[in-house]
Amino acid sequence: MKTFEHVDCSRCDKRQSSIFCNTHGEPLEDLSDSKTCSVYKKGQVIFHEGGHPFGVYCVNKGKIKLSIIGDEGKEQIVRLARDGDVLGYRSMLVNERYNATATVLEDSQVCFIPREIFMKTLRSDSSLSFEMMKLLSNQLREAEVKLTHLAQKPVRERLAETLLFLKETYGYEPDSTQIAVQLTREEIANLVGTATETAIRLLSELNKEGVIELSGKKISIKDVRELSRVANLND
Amino acid sequence: MKTFEHVDCSRCDKRQSSIFCNTHGEPLEDLSDSKTCSVYKKGQVIFHEGGHPFGVYCVNKGKIKLSIIGDEGKEQIVRLARDGDVLGYRSMLVNERYNATATVLEDSQVCFIPREIFMKTLRSDSSLSFEMMKLLSNQLREAEVKLTHLAQKPVRERLAETLLFLKETYGYEPDSTQIAVQLTREEIANLVGTATETAIRLLSELNKEGVIELSGKKISIKDVRELSRVANLND
DNA sequence: AGGCAGAACTGATAAAAATCATAATGAGAA
DNA sequence: TTCTCATTATGATTTTTATCAGTTCTGCCT
């Protein structure tokens, strides 16, 4: 974990779409001055389930998975983070240990804002607490919808939905319909909530049907419309 | 929906354990003066999925389910509310339509705080936004854990877990080990995330095993320890 | 380049859970 | 009270999904 050149928050173009979008002036400078910026290599863990939170992490550039380990040691991926996303705020707010592990999916640049500074900003800048509430609200809604689908929809539909979700989250590779993230089949299964073999089987099924195209870990969506139909998204 | 006698927030004993625990003085009076208090009968709907939020609901006394209707019209119960809980705040914060329906499980008294007043209080009373963030954080954690269990644990374990959850949420009837809430078997299934017949079958299985005792809709827990073991809660 | 380990794949089988069908019970309305 | 309809219950069957076993593929390391 190497430190990379310090990025001035006021010049960070990801800020506009982040919870700091309305934070300006002194509070923002405070944050910027006290943070540290690091590079994480693929596979590295930013924080561990059960660990103590000492601050929040702000993704400058990167792709990160947040996962919970279930009773039998099986991973469940509960969220994916991209540029501009903030991680670890929840545990900090309620002053509890992390209940998820953040693992880097590809080399990423992440800024760390120490606890005290973040909490101070939260107290002084009411727009930040507002953005926090909105963020939490949205994530809660997403989690509840996901819950419903997990309980009610068959694996094939959930897999299609997951692929569309990956596309929405990370977009396509330049000039292609390949989803811009590399996940193992196991990770895809842990996102969908199924067994690895089942995920593999259904992926190659969609491949045969011409809806998607597989080349190694790269997945391209050949027919978004049909994939949406498979996902059966009416709500 | 009849209006019941106005309850002064400052004298409401549920306030201590609610998000208004640190709200005092003028802000609290404002809330108290502008709210309306209503009685809802069993089965009545407080708000509908898709409807516009005009304020937040504060449960004075009652038991309420929050549910989402899935693609095939099947209900998924995503949360249960009890005395002191607040409902509908999430949609209001992000200014979206309700994404869940709130239905009263037994006759309840609920106060309604109009949108403007609540938002005003949120701006003026920073402790309230803090409590909101904590509440949202906790609910998000719960949702993510539930998600993981839904994806990884068999129905029997989830049913046992649900029964323990019901006990934690609503407690026992006075001088008994009967859980203090009446749900149909279908509702239990929609909470667990399974088919009604499966829920019925597994309930009678636990009944035969002597872990619980069924009498109509009343469920009593005869052996909490064994039920916890069935739920397989290691995390 | 060769070999090795992990990942991806495929088939067979087993287990879990949903669905369908049908009967019994019970609560509320006329 | 009796009738009716919804809920509960149970059995049989099918479908879905997981698990197990074995093979091929691929990237990586020396």
mmCIF file of N, CA, C and O (backbone and C1' of nucleotides) in Angstrom, chain B residues 154-155 194-195 198 201, chain C residues 16-21:
data_model
loop_
_atom_site.group_PDB
_atom_site.id
_atom_site.type_symbol
_atom_site.label_atom_id
_atom_site.label_comp_id
_atom_site.label_asym_id
_atom_site.label_seq_id
_atom_site.Cartn_x
_atom_site.Cartn_y
_atom_site.Cartn_z
ATOM 1 N N PRO B 154 -30.666 -22.223 4.842
ATOM 2 C CA PRO B 154 -31.879 -22.952 4.460
ATOM 3 C C PRO B 154 -33.109 -22.388 5.173
ATOM 4 O O PRO B 154 -33.001 -21.686 6.183
ATOM 5 N N VAL B 155 -34.271 -22.713 4.636
ATOM 6 C CA VAL B 155 -35.522 -22.137 5.134
ATOM 7 C C VAL B 155 -35.731 -22.399 6.623
ATOM 8 O O VAL B 155 -36.137 -21.511 7.369
ATOM 9 N N THR B 194 -40.252 -17.480 1.835
ATOM 10 C CA THR B 194 -40.488 -18.852 1.385
ATOM 11 C C THR B 194 -41.962 -18.997 1.007
ATOM 12 O O THR B 194 -42.730 -18.056 1.122
ATOM 13 N N ALA B 195 -42.356 -20.210 0.571
ATOM 14 C CA ALA B 195 -43.765 -20.455 0.238
ATOM 15 C C ALA B 195 -44.550 -20.693 1.519
ATOM 16 O O ALA B 195 -44.018 -21.202 2.509
ATOM 17 N N THR B 198 -44.533 -24.244 2.855
ATOM 18 C CA THR B 198 -43.252 -24.602 3.465
ATOM 19 C C THR B 198 -43.176 -24.069 4.890
ATOM 20 O O THR B 198 -42.745 -24.777 5.808
ATOM 21 N N ARG B 201 -45.457 -26.168 7.133
ATOM 22 C CA ARG B 201 -44.834 -27.478 7.371
ATOM 23 C C ARG B 201 -43.726 -27.398 8.410
ATOM 24 O O ARG B 201 -43.677 -28.187 9.357
ATOM 25 P P DA C 16 -31.378 -31.218 2.406
ATOM 26 O "O5'" DA C 16 -32.129 -29.986 1.720
ATOM 27 C "C5'" DA C 16 -31.387 -29.045 0.966
ATOM 28 C "C4'" DA C 16 -32.357 -28.182 0.224
ATOM 29 C "C3'" DA C 16 -33.512 -27.680 1.093
ATOM 30 O "O3'" DA C 16 -33.444 -26.273 1.068
ATOM 31 C "C1'" DA C 16 -34.306 -28.597 -0.977
ATOM 32 P P DA C 17 -34.417 -25.392 1.951
ATOM 33 O "O5'" DA C 17 -35.608 -25.156 0.931
ATOM 34 C "C5'" DA C 17 -35.327 -24.546 -0.327
ATOM 35 C "C4'" DA C 17 -36.536 -24.603 -1.202
ATOM 36 C "C3'" DA C 17 -37.833 -24.139 -0.552
ATOM 37 O "O3'" DA C 17 -38.236 -22.964 -1.229
ATOM 38 C "C1'" DA C 17 -38.160 -26.139 -1.819
ATOM 39 P P DA C 18 -39.679 -22.352 -1.164
ATOM 40 O "O5'" DA C 18 -40.346 -22.931 -2.494
ATOM 41 C "C5'" DA C 18 -39.748 -22.625 -3.747
ATOM 42 C "C4'" DA C 18 -40.650 -23.076 -4.873
ATOM 43 C "C3'" DA C 18 -42.064 -22.516 -4.809
ATOM 44 O "O3'" DA C 18 -42.440 -22.131 -6.129
ATOM 45 C "C1'" DA C 18 -42.127 -24.889 -4.742
ATOM 46 P P DT C 19 -43.845 -21.487 -6.432
ATOM 47 O "O5'" DT C 19 -44.721 -22.726 -6.905
ATOM 48 C "C5'" DT C 19 -44.250 -23.554 -7.957
ATOM 49 C "C4'" DT C 19 -45.172 -24.740 -8.105
ATOM 50 C "C3'" DT C 19 -46.660 -24.384 -8.135
ATOM 51 O "O3'" DT C 19 -47.181 -24.906 -9.344
ATOM 52 C "C1'" DT C 19 -46.249 -26.205 -6.678
ATOM 53 P P DC C 20 -48.636 -24.517 -9.858
ATOM 54 O "O5'" DC C 20 -49.476 -25.833 -9.515
ATOM 55 C "C5'" DC C 20 -48.972 -27.102 -9.937
ATOM 56 C "C4'" DC C 20 -49.785 -28.206 -9.310
ATOM 57 C "C3'" DC C 20 -51.295 -27.937 -9.238
ATOM 58 O "O3'" DC C 20 -51.973 -29.073 -9.761
ATOM 59 C "C1'" DC C 20 -50.482 -28.628 -7.137
ATOM 60 P P DA C 21 -53.559 -29.054 -9.975
ATOM 61 O "O5'" DA C 21 -54.050 -29.930 -8.729
ATOM 62 C "C5'" DA C 21 -53.432 -31.201 -8.492
ATOM 63 C "C4'" DA C 21 -54.009 -31.781 -7.223
ATOM 64 C "C3'" DA C 21 -55.494 -31.484 -7.011
ATOM 65 O "O3'" DA C 21 -56.162 -32.678 -6.633
ATOM 66 C "C1'" DA C 21 -54.274 -30.887 -5.100
#
